[in-house]
Amino acid sequence: MSEALADAEASAAMLAADAGLRGVVLRSDGGPVLEGWLAALRGRLPEGAPWVRVPGSVEPERLTGGVDLAATLAARRPVMAAGLLAGADGGVLLVPGAERLEPGVAATIAAAMDAGAGFRLVLIDEGVEEDAGVAPVLVERVGLMLDLRGLRVAPSGWPVAGRADAALPAGAVEGLSAAAAALAIPSLRPLLFACRAARAAAGLFGRAEAGEQDLARAVRLVLMPRARALPGAAAADAPPSPPDPGDAPEDSGEAALAEMLVEAVRAALPAGLLAALAAGQAPRGSSGGRGKGRERAAPANGRRGRVRMGAPRGSWRLDLVETLKAAAPWQGLRGGRGGVMRVSKSDFRVRRRLRRAGATTLFVVDASGSSALARLNEAKGAVELLLADAYVRRDEVALIAFRGEGAELLLPPTRSLARAKRALGDMVGGGGTPLGAAIEAAAAVARAIVARGRQAQVVFLTDARANVSRGELPAVEDALAAARGLQGFSVVLIDSSTRVRAEGVALAAAMGARHVALPRADAAAIRGVLAR
């Protein structure tokens, strides 16, 4: 049995045995592997334990319960309906598509867990984007994290009966603390979960005390998926501290255990996580920046926002059902009878629909002769990669190229990846660097994007060596004058010159842009810059 399959089977048994682990994040594409894991968990729960699935369109009110309108009208007294959270008490609350959970729903579940809700939370992350993931507020509150995508065999039930009173050996907490510190995990909750996971893992084998393999499994299932840095990176950056002559020699057994766990982390880091950490990206689900774009009112469509008391006004529309629910308990006092409800102004409940504003990334690429041909090809490759990322997120992209005497909008805002690639293929290099004209064109396109209700991010790829002016001003001053038109927009200037020049820094400052010096603007480096 592979280590990944053993961890998958053990995690289901550990969660069933210890409700204190609170839950698990399962990254999965679905299929028999996921179904096998869920069956393994369900098979180890007590018979009759609730198994509640949360619908994708659930609202916070459905989770917490509230007035049952039909029952209240029939009984002429308030009748409360139980929510999904209460229904899952003692069992499992299953959340498919957890990466798409609305913030209000995630916050409601987290609040219930903080209040001592007795369910085990199973979050299924089906996302394809590396920079998205489950809401951090929920990741923080569950103990286990598991990636099932690499498994080809479905997990089955754990064959050993186990015990619930396994203990931690001396030095285990210090070893787990060292592993958490090596991975730069900032919160104490994962450390507490790791201690519980080690005890639960030992209990599966009927051991009275957790061994090294149990501690290593706890590291793999709890700490490693939350890593924010490569083991040893933090220590390498920190200055060496002088030895304290008063310190007694460390207990060799505890020190060896801590070193073993850190080495186990280093050896078992998956390739994908290793690459993400090397690029300086936050782990999945820990950034809090899920998706792009702000939410804005959408009267005609969009998801339903939270309900509140008040009169209809502007984008706030009357929610008839919630208004009737608010009025129903008072019908006995108001004399409502014969199917007639008496509704007062204080019963009004309003809601507005929200829509996440889409984002458009505008690439402004220097195709002049000052950008050497090799660098231009690198820029094309980088832009293609970023275009693919934007396409996956269903964002729009646009492209302006500038060279010779002016700038040209090669690609208007679009979601068509094929069209974008064709535009890049048609881009040729040579001629002067009309930076002022390029900035002016970028500002015009950015304003048009915002006018359509979308967010605009402008990315310049240039060496910032302007030599063609729009008018009488010298080229550099002309570019600085045009740059002020981009203030207020989100702008990144990727400086591809071989050495950082004052012109590039001044231009970025005039635009209010983030200046990033990348002499070799390869695709991975640029993607890392824009992900921060």
Coordinates of C-alpha atoms in Angstrom, one line a residue:
M1 CA 0.0 0.0 0.0
S2 CA 1.4 3.4 -0.9
E3 CA 1.9 6.1 1.7
A4 CA -0.7 8.3 0.1
L5 CA -3.3 5.6 0.2
A6 CA -2.5 4.7 3.7
D7 CA -2.8 8.3 4.8
A8 CA -6.2 8.6 3.0
E9 CA -7.5 5.5 4.8
A10 CA -6.1 6.5 8.1
S11 CA -7.5 10.0 7.9
A12 CA -11.0 8.8 7.5
A13 CA -10.6 6.5 10.5
M14 CA -8.9 9.2 12.6
L15 CA -11.7 11.7 11.9
A16 CA -14.3 9.2 12.8
A17 CA -12.5 8.2 16.0
D18 CA -11.7 11.8 17.2
A19 CA -14.4 14.5 16.7
G20 CA -11.8 16.9 18.2
L21 CA -10.1 17.0 14.8
R22 CA -13.2 18.9 13.7
G23 CA -13.0 18.1 10.0
V24 CA -11.1 17.7 6.8
V25 CA -10.4 19.5 3.5
L26 CA -10.4 17.0 0.7
R27 CA -9.0 18.2 -2.6
S28 CA -10.6 16.0 -5.2
D29 CA -11.9 15.8 -8.7
G30 CA -14.7 13.5 -7.6
G31 CA -15.2 9.9 -8.7
P32 CA -14.7 6.5 -7.0
V33 CA -11.7 7.7 -4.9
L34 CA -13.7 10.4 -3.2
E35 CA -16.8 8.2 -2.8
G36 CA -14.5 5.5 -1.3
W37 CA -13.1 7.9 1.2
L38 CA -16.6 9.2 2.2
A39 CA -17.8 5.6 2.5
A40 CA -14.8 4.8 4.7
L41 CA -15.7 7.7 7.0
R42 CA -19.4 6.9 7.1
G43 CA -18.7 3.2 7.8
R44 CA -16.8 4.1 11.0
L45 CA -19.4 6.5 12.4
P46 CA -22.1 5.2 14.8
E47 CA -25.1 3.8 13.1
G48 CA -27.7 6.5 12.5
A49 CA -25.2 9.4 12.7
P50 CA -26.5 12.3 10.6
W51 CA -25.0 12.9 7.2
V52 CA -26.1 16.3 6.0
R53 CA -25.1 17.6 2.5
V54 CA -25.0 21.4 2.1
P55 CA -26.5 22.6 -1.2
G56 CA -24.4 24.8 -3.4
S57 CA -26.9 27.7 -3.3
V58 CA -27.5 27.5 0.5
E59 CA -28.0 30.7 2.4
P60 CA -27.0 31.4 6.0
E61 CA -30.6 31.4 7.1
R62 CA -31.0 27.8 5.8
L63 CA -28.0 26.8 7.9
T64 CA -29.1 28.3 11.1
G65 CA -32.9 27.7 10.7
G66 CA -35.7 30.2 11.4
V67 CA -39.4 30.6 11.2
D68 CA -41.3 27.8 9.4
L69 CA -43.8 30.0 7.5
A70 CA -46.3 27.3 6.7
A71 CA -46.3 25.7 10.1
T72 CA -46.5 29.1 11.8
L73 CA -49.5 30.1 9.8
A74 CA -51.2 26.8 10.5
A75 CA -50.5 26.9 14.2
R76 CA -51.0 30.7 14.6
R77 CA -47.9 30.8 16.8
P78 CA -44.2 30.9 16.0
V79 CA -42.9 27.5 14.8
M80 CA -39.1 27.3 14.3
A81 CA -37.5 25.1 11.7
A82 CA -34.1 23.5 12.5
G83 CA -31.2 24.5 10.3
L84 CA -28.7 22.2 8.5
L85 CA -26.1 22.8 11.2
A86 CA -28.4 21.5 14.0
G87 CA -29.4 18.6 11.8
A88 CA -25.7 17.5 11.4
D89 CA -25.0 17.5 15.2
G90 CA -23.2 14.3 16.0
G91 CA -22.5 13.4 12.4
V92 CA -21.1 15.0 9.3
L93 CA -21.7 18.2 7.5
L94 CA -20.6 17.6 3.9
V95 CA -19.9 20.6 1.7
P96 CA -19.2 19.8 -1.9
G97 CA -17.7 22.6 -4.0
A98 CA -16.4 24.2 -0.8
E99 CA -14.1 26.5 -2.8
R100 CA -17.2 28.3 -4.1
L101 CA -18.8 28.8 -0.7
E102 CA -20.1 32.4 -0.2
P103 CA -18.2 34.3 2.5
G104 CA -21.4 34.7 4.6
V105 CA -22.0 31.0 4.5
A106 CA -18.4 30.2 5.5
A107 CA -18.6 32.6 8.3
T108 CA -21.8 31.1 9.6
I109 CA -20.3 27.6 9.7
A110 CA -17.2 28.9 11.4
A111 CA -19.2 30.7 14.0
A112 CA -21.2 27.5 14.7
M113 CA -17.9 25.6 15.1
D114 CA -16.6 28.2 17.5
A115 CA -19.8 27.9 19.5
G116 CA -19.2 24.1 19.9
A117 CA -21.2 22.6 17.1
G118 CA -20.9 18.8 17.3
F119 CA -20.5 17.9 13.6
R120 CA -17.5 16.9 11.6
L121 CA -17.0 19.2 8.7
V122 CA -16.0 17.6 5.4
L123 CA -15.0 20.3 2.8
I124 CA -14.6 19.0 -0.7
D125 CA -12.4 21.4 -2.8
E126 CA -13.1 20.7 -6.5
G127 CA -11.4 23.9 -7.8
V128 CA -8.8 23.9 -10.6
E129 CA -7.2 27.3 -9.8
E130 CA -4.1 27.1 -7.7
D131 CA -4.6 30.5 -6.2
A132 CA -8.1 29.9 -5.0
G133 CA -9.3 27.3 -2.5
V134 CA -11.5 26.9 0.6
A135 CA -12.1 29.9 2.7
P136 CA -9.3 30.3 5.2
V137 CA -11.8 30.9 8.0
L138 CA -12.8 27.2 7.6
V139 CA -9.4 25.8 6.8
E140 CA -8.2 27.2 10.2
R141 CA -10.9 25.3 12.0
V142 CA -10.5 21.8 10.6
G143 CA -7.6 19.5 11.4
L144 CA -6.9 17.4 8.4
M145 CA -6.1 18.3 4.8
L146 CA -5.8 15.7 2.1
D147 CA -5.2 15.7 -1.7
L148 CA -7.0 12.7 -3.2
R149 CA -6.2 13.5 -6.9
G150 CA -3.1 11.4 -7.1
L151 CA -4.8 8.2 -5.9
R152 CA -5.9 5.5 -8.4
V153 CA -7.3 3.1 -5.8
A154 CA -10.3 4.1 -3.6
P155 CA -9.6 4.1 0.1
S156 CA -11.4 1.4 2.1
G157 CA -12.2 1.1 5.8
W158 CA -9.3 0.9 8.3
P159 CA -9.1 -2.7 9.4
V160 CA -7.9 -2.2 13.0
A161 CA -10.4 -1.5 15.8
G162 CA -8.1 1.0 17.6
R163 CA -8.2 2.7 21.0
A164 CA -9.0 6.2 22.1
D165 CA -6.5 6.8 24.9
A166 CA -3.2 6.9 23.1
A167 CA -0.7 9.4 24.6
L168 CA 2.1 11.5 23.2
P169 CA 5.7 10.6 24.1
A170 CA 8.1 13.0 25.7
G171 CA 9.4 15.6 23.3
A172 CA 6.6 15.0 20.7
V173 CA 5.1 18.5 21.3
E174 CA 8.5 20.1 20.9
G175 CA 9.1 18.1 17.7
L176 CA 5.8 19.1 16.2
S177 CA 6.4 22.7 17.2
A178 CA 9.8 22.6 15.4
A179 CA 8.2 21.2 12.3
A180 CA 5.5 23.9 12.4
A181 CA 8.1 26.6 12.8
A182 CA 10.2 25.1 9.9
L183 CA 7.1 25.4 7.7
A184 CA 6.4 29.0 8.9
I185 CA 2.9 28.2 10.1
P186 CA 1.8 31.2 12.0
S187 CA -1.2 29.8 13.9
L188 CA -1.3 27.5 17.0
R189 CA -4.4 25.7 15.9
P190 CA -2.6 23.4 13.4
L191 CA -0.1 22.5 16.1
L192 CA -2.9 21.4 18.5
F193 CA -4.6 19.5 15.6
A194 CA -1.3 17.8 14.9
C195 CA -1.0 16.6 18.5
R196 CA -4.5 15.2 18.3
A197 CA -3.9 13.6 14.9
A198 CA -0.7 11.8 16.2
R199 CA -2.7 10.4 19.1
A200 CA -5.5 9.3 16.8
A201 CA -3.1 7.7 14.4
A202 CA -1.5 5.7 17.3
G203 CA -4.9 4.6 18.4
L204 CA -5.7 3.1 15.1
F205 CA -2.9 0.5 15.7
G206 CA -3.9 0.0 19.4
R207 CA -0.7 1.6 20.5
A208 CA -0.7 3.3 24.0
E209 CA 1.8 5.9 22.9
A210 CA 2.4 7.6 19.5
G211 CA 5.5 6.5 17.7
E212 CA 7.6 8.3 15.1
Q213 CA 5.4 7.0 12.2
D214 CA 2.3 8.5 13.9
L215 CA 4.0 11.8 14.4
A216 CA 5.2 11.8 10.8
R217 CA 1.6 11.0 9.6
A218 CA 0.3 13.9 11.7
V219 CA 2.8 16.2 10.0
R220 CA 1.8 15.0 6.6
L221 CA -2.0 15.4 7.2
V222 CA -2.0 18.6 9.3
L223 CA 1.1 20.7 9.0
M224 CA 2.5 20.1 5.5
P225 CA -0.5 21.3 3.5
R226 CA -0.4 24.5 5.5
A227 CA 3.3 25.2 4.8
R228 CA 4.2 28.8 4.0
A229 CA 8.0 28.4 3.5
L230 CA 10.4 25.7 2.7
P231 CA 12.0 24.0 5.7
G232 CA 15.2 25.7 6.6
A233 CA 14.4 28.9 4.6
A234 CA 13.4 30.8 7.7
A235 CA 16.5 29.7 9.6
A236 CA 18.7 30.6 6.7
D237 CA 17.3 34.1 6.5
A238 CA 17.6 34.7 10.3
P239 CA 21.0 35.9 11.7
P240 CA 22.8 33.3 13.8
S241 CA 22.3 33.7 17.5
P242 CA 25.3 33.5 19.8
P243 CA 25.4 30.4 21.9
D244 CA 24.3 30.8 25.5
P245 CA 26.9 29.4 27.8
G246 CA 24.3 28.8 30.4
D247 CA 22.3 26.5 28.3
A248 CA 22.5 22.9 29.2
P249 CA 22.9 20.3 26.4
E250 CA 19.5 19.5 24.8
D251 CA 18.1 16.1 25.5
S252 CA 19.4 14.1 22.6
G253 CA 16.2 12.1 22.2
E254 CA 13.9 15.1 21.9
A255 CA 16.3 16.9 19.6
A256 CA 16.6 13.9 17.4
L257 CA 12.8 13.6 17.2
A258 CA 12.4 17.2 16.2
E259 CA 15.1 16.8 13.5
M260 CA 13.5 13.7 12.2
L261 CA 10.1 15.4 11.8
V262 CA 11.7 18.4 10.0
E263 CA 13.5 16.0 7.7
A264 CA 10.3 14.1 7.1
V265 CA 8.6 17.3 6.1
R266 CA 11.4 18.2 3.7
A267 CA 11.5 14.8 2.1
A268 CA 7.8 14.5 1.7
L269 CA 6.9 17.9 0.2
P270 CA 5.0 17.3 -3.0
A271 CA 6.4 18.8 -6.2
G272 CA 3.4 21.2 -6.7
L273 CA 3.7 22.6 -3.2
L274 CA 7.5 22.8 -3.5
A275 CA 7.2 24.8 -6.7
A276 CA 4.5 27.1 -5.2
L277 CA 6.6 27.8 -2.1
A278 CA 9.7 28.4 -4.2
A279 CA 7.7 31.0 -6.3
G280 CA 6.7 32.7 -3.0
Q281 CA 3.1 31.9 -3.3
A282 CA 0.8 31.3 -0.3
P283 CA -0.5 27.8 0.2
R284 CA -3.9 27.1 -1.3
G285 CA -6.7 28.4 0.8
S286 CA -4.6 30.6 3.0
S287 CA -4.4 33.8 1.2
G288 CA -8.0 34.9 1.7
G289 CA -8.0 36.4 -1.7
R290 CA -10.3 34.0 -3.3
G291 CA -11.1 35.1 -6.8
K292 CA -10.8 38.7 -8.2
G293 CA -13.2 41.5 -8.3
R294 CA -15.4 43.3 -5.8
E295 CA -19.0 42.5 -5.3
R296 CA -21.5 45.1 -6.6
A297 CA -25.2 45.4 -6.7
A298 CA -26.9 43.6 -9.6
P299 CA -30.6 44.4 -9.6
A300 CA -31.5 42.0 -12.4
N301 CA -29.4 39.0 -11.7
G302 CA -26.6 37.8 -9.5
R303 CA -26.6 35.9 -6.2
R304 CA -29.0 36.8 -3.4
G305 CA -27.3 38.8 -0.7
R306 CA -28.1 38.8 3.0
V307 CA -31.5 39.9 4.1
R308 CA -32.0 42.9 6.4
M309 CA -34.9 44.8 8.0
G310 CA -35.9 48.0 6.2
A311 CA -38.1 49.4 3.4
P312 CA -37.4 48.8 -0.2
R313 CA -35.1 51.5 -1.6
G314 CA -32.6 51.7 -4.5
S315 CA -31.1 48.3 -5.2
W316 CA -32.7 46.8 -2.0
R317 CA -35.8 44.9 -3.1
L318 CA -38.6 43.5 -0.9
D319 CA -38.1 39.9 0.0
L320 CA -41.7 38.7 0.2
V321 CA -41.0 35.3 1.9
E322 CA -38.8 36.8 4.6
T323 CA -41.3 39.5 5.2
L324 CA -44.1 37.0 5.6
K325 CA -41.9 35.0 8.0
A326 CA -41.4 38.1 10.1
A327 CA -45.1 38.9 10.1
A328 CA -46.4 35.4 10.8
P329 CA -45.7 35.1 14.5
W330 CA -47.8 38.3 15.2
Q331 CA -51.0 37.3 13.4
G332 CA -52.7 36.2 16.5
L333 CA -52.3 39.6 18.1
R334 CA -53.1 41.5 14.9
G335 CA -56.3 39.5 14.2
G336 CA -55.2 38.0 10.9
R337 CA -57.5 35.2 10.0
G338 CA -59.3 33.6 7.0
G339 CA -56.1 33.4 5.0
V340 CA -55.4 37.2 5.4
M341 CA -52.1 38.3 6.8
R342 CA -51.7 41.6 8.4
V343 CA -48.2 43.0 7.6
S344 CA -46.8 46.1 9.2
K345 CA -43.8 48.3 8.2
S346 CA -41.6 46.7 10.8
D347 CA -42.0 43.3 9.1
F348 CA -40.5 44.5 5.9
R349 CA -37.4 42.6 4.9
V350 CA -35.2 43.6 2.0
R351 CA -32.5 42.0 0.1
R352 CA -30.3 42.9 -2.9
R353 CA -28.7 40.8 -5.4
L354 CA -24.9 40.9 -5.7
R355 CA -22.6 40.2 -8.6
R356 CA -18.9 39.9 -8.4
A357 CA -17.3 42.5 -10.7
G358 CA -15.2 40.8 -13.3
A359 CA -11.6 41.7 -13.8
T360 CA -9.8 42.6 -17.0
T361 CA -6.0 42.4 -17.3
L362 CA -4.5 44.8 -19.8
F363 CA -1.1 43.8 -21.0
V364 CA 1.0 46.7 -22.5
V365 CA 4.0 45.1 -24.2
D366 CA 7.0 47.0 -25.5
A367 CA 7.7 45.7 -29.0
S368 CA 10.3 48.3 -29.8
G369 CA 13.9 47.7 -31.0
S370 CA 15.2 48.5 -27.5
S371 CA 13.6 45.3 -26.3
A372 CA 15.9 42.7 -27.7
L373 CA 14.3 40.0 -29.8
A374 CA 15.0 37.3 -27.2
R375 CA 13.3 39.4 -24.4
L376 CA 10.4 40.0 -26.7
N377 CA 9.9 36.2 -27.1
E378 CA 10.2 35.7 -23.4
A379 CA 7.5 38.4 -22.9
K380 CA 5.3 36.6 -25.4
G381 CA 5.6 33.3 -23.6
A382 CA 4.9 35.0 -20.2
V383 CA 1.8 36.8 -21.6
E384 CA 0.5 33.6 -23.1
L385 CA 0.8 31.8 -19.7
L386 CA -0.9 34.7 -17.9
L387 CA -3.6 34.7 -20.6
A388 CA -4.3 31.1 -19.9
D389 CA -4.6 31.8 -16.1
A390 CA -7.0 34.6 -16.8
Y391 CA -9.0 32.4 -19.2
V392 CA -9.4 29.8 -16.5
R393 CA -10.7 32.4 -14.0
R394 CA -13.1 33.6 -16.7
D395 CA -11.5 37.0 -16.6
E396 CA -11.0 39.1 -19.7
V397 CA -7.6 40.0 -21.1
A398 CA -6.6 42.8 -23.6
L399 CA -3.3 43.6 -25.2
I400 CA -1.6 46.8 -26.4
A401 CA 1.7 46.7 -28.3
F402 CA 3.8 49.8 -28.9
R403 CA 6.7 50.4 -31.2
G404 CA 7.7 52.8 -34.0
E405 CA 5.5 55.9 -33.8
G406 CA 2.6 54.7 -31.7
A407 CA 0.7 52.1 -29.8
E408 CA -1.9 49.7 -31.1
L409 CA -4.7 47.8 -29.4
L410 CA -4.0 44.4 -30.8
L411 CA -6.5 42.6 -28.7
P412 CA -9.7 44.3 -27.3
P413 CA -11.0 42.9 -24.0
T414 CA -11.9 39.2 -24.6
R415 CA -12.1 35.8 -23.0
S416 CA -11.0 34.0 -26.1
L417 CA -7.6 32.4 -25.5
A418 CA -7.2 31.4 -29.2
R419 CA -7.8 35.0 -30.3
A420 CA -5.3 36.3 -27.8
K421 CA -2.6 33.8 -29.0
R422 CA -3.2 34.9 -32.6
A423 CA -2.7 38.5 -31.6
L424 CA 0.6 37.7 -29.9
G425 CA 1.7 35.7 -32.9
D426 CA 1.1 38.8 -35.1
M427 CA 3.2 41.0 -32.8
V428 CA 6.6 42.0 -34.4
G429 CA 9.4 43.9 -32.9
G430 CA 11.5 46.9 -34.0
G431 CA 11.5 50.7 -34.2
G432 CA 11.4 53.4 -31.5
T433 CA 9.8 53.3 -28.0
P434 CA 6.7 55.6 -27.9
L435 CA 6.1 55.1 -24.2
G436 CA 3.9 58.2 -23.8
A437 CA 1.6 57.0 -26.6
A438 CA 1.4 53.6 -25.0
I439 CA 0.5 54.9 -21.6
E440 CA -2.1 57.2 -23.1
A441 CA -3.7 54.3 -24.9
A442 CA -3.6 52.1 -21.8
A443 CA -5.3 54.8 -19.7
A444 CA -8.1 55.1 -22.3
V445 CA -8.7 51.3 -22.4
A446 CA -8.6 51.1 -18.6
R447 CA -11.2 53.8 -18.3
A448 CA -13.4 52.0 -20.8
I449 CA -13.1 48.8 -18.8
V450 CA -14.1 50.5 -15.6
A451 CA -17.0 52.2 -17.4
R452 CA -18.3 48.7 -18.2
G453 CA -18.4 47.9 -14.4
R454 CA -15.2 45.7 -14.4
Q455 CA -11.9 46.1 -12.6
A456 CA -8.9 46.9 -14.6
Q457 CA -5.3 45.8 -13.9
V458 CA -2.7 47.2 -16.2
V459 CA 0.6 45.3 -16.7
F460 CA 3.5 47.0 -18.5
L461 CA 6.4 44.9 -19.9
T462 CA 9.0 47.3 -20.9
D463 CA 12.6 48.5 -20.3
A464 CA 11.1 52.0 -19.9
R465 CA 13.6 53.6 -22.3
A466 CA 11.3 56.1 -24.1
N467 CA 12.7 57.8 -27.2
V468 CA 9.6 58.8 -29.2
S469 CA 7.4 61.6 -28.0
R470 CA 3.8 62.5 -28.8
G471 CA 4.6 66.2 -29.3
E472 CA 7.1 68.9 -28.3
L473 CA 8.2 67.5 -25.0
P474 CA 11.3 65.2 -24.8
A475 CA 10.3 61.5 -24.9
V476 CA 11.0 60.8 -21.2
E477 CA 9.1 63.9 -19.9
D478 CA 6.2 63.0 -22.3
A479 CA 6.0 59.6 -20.8
L480 CA 6.0 61.0 -17.3
A481 CA 3.2 63.4 -18.2
A482 CA 1.1 60.6 -19.7
A483 CA 1.8 58.4 -16.7
R484 CA -0.3 60.6 -14.4
G485 CA -3.3 59.6 -16.3
L486 CA -3.0 56.0 -14.9
Q487 CA -3.0 57.1 -11.3
G488 CA -5.9 55.4 -9.4
F489 CA -5.7 52.2 -11.5
S490 CA -4.0 49.0 -10.4
V491 CA -0.7 49.1 -12.4
V492 CA 2.4 46.8 -12.4
L493 CA 5.5 47.9 -14.3
I494 CA 7.7 44.9 -15.0
D495 CA 11.1 46.5 -15.9
S496 CA 12.9 44.2 -18.3
S497 CA 16.1 46.3 -18.5
T498 CA 19.3 44.6 -17.7
R499 CA 20.0 47.0 -14.9
V500 CA 17.5 49.1 -12.9
R501 CA 17.4 52.6 -14.3
A502 CA 16.1 55.8 -12.7
E503 CA 13.7 56.3 -15.6
G504 CA 11.9 53.1 -14.9
V505 CA 11.5 53.8 -11.2
A506 CA 10.4 57.4 -11.9
L507 CA 7.9 56.2 -14.4
A508 CA 6.4 53.7 -12.0
A509 CA 6.2 56.4 -9.3
A510 CA 4.4 58.7 -11.7
M511 CA 1.8 56.0 -12.5
G512 CA 1.4 55.0 -8.9
A513 CA 2.5 51.5 -10.1
R514 CA 4.4 48.7 -8.4
H515 CA 7.8 48.6 -10.0
V516 CA 9.3 45.1 -10.4
A517 CA 12.8 44.7 -11.9
L518 CA 12.9 41.4 -13.9
P519 CA 15.9 41.5 -16.3
R520 CA 14.8 38.1 -17.6
A521 CA 11.0 38.3 -17.6
D522 CA 10.3 34.6 -18.0
A523 CA 6.8 33.3 -17.6
A524 CA 7.1 31.8 -14.1
A525 CA 8.7 34.9 -12.6
I526 CA 6.1 37.2 -14.0
R527 CA 3.3 34.9 -12.8
G528 CA 4.8 35.0 -9.4
V529 CA 5.0 38.8 -9.4
L530 CA 1.3 39.2 -10.3
A531 CA 0.2 36.5 -7.8
R532 CA 1.5 38.6 -4.9

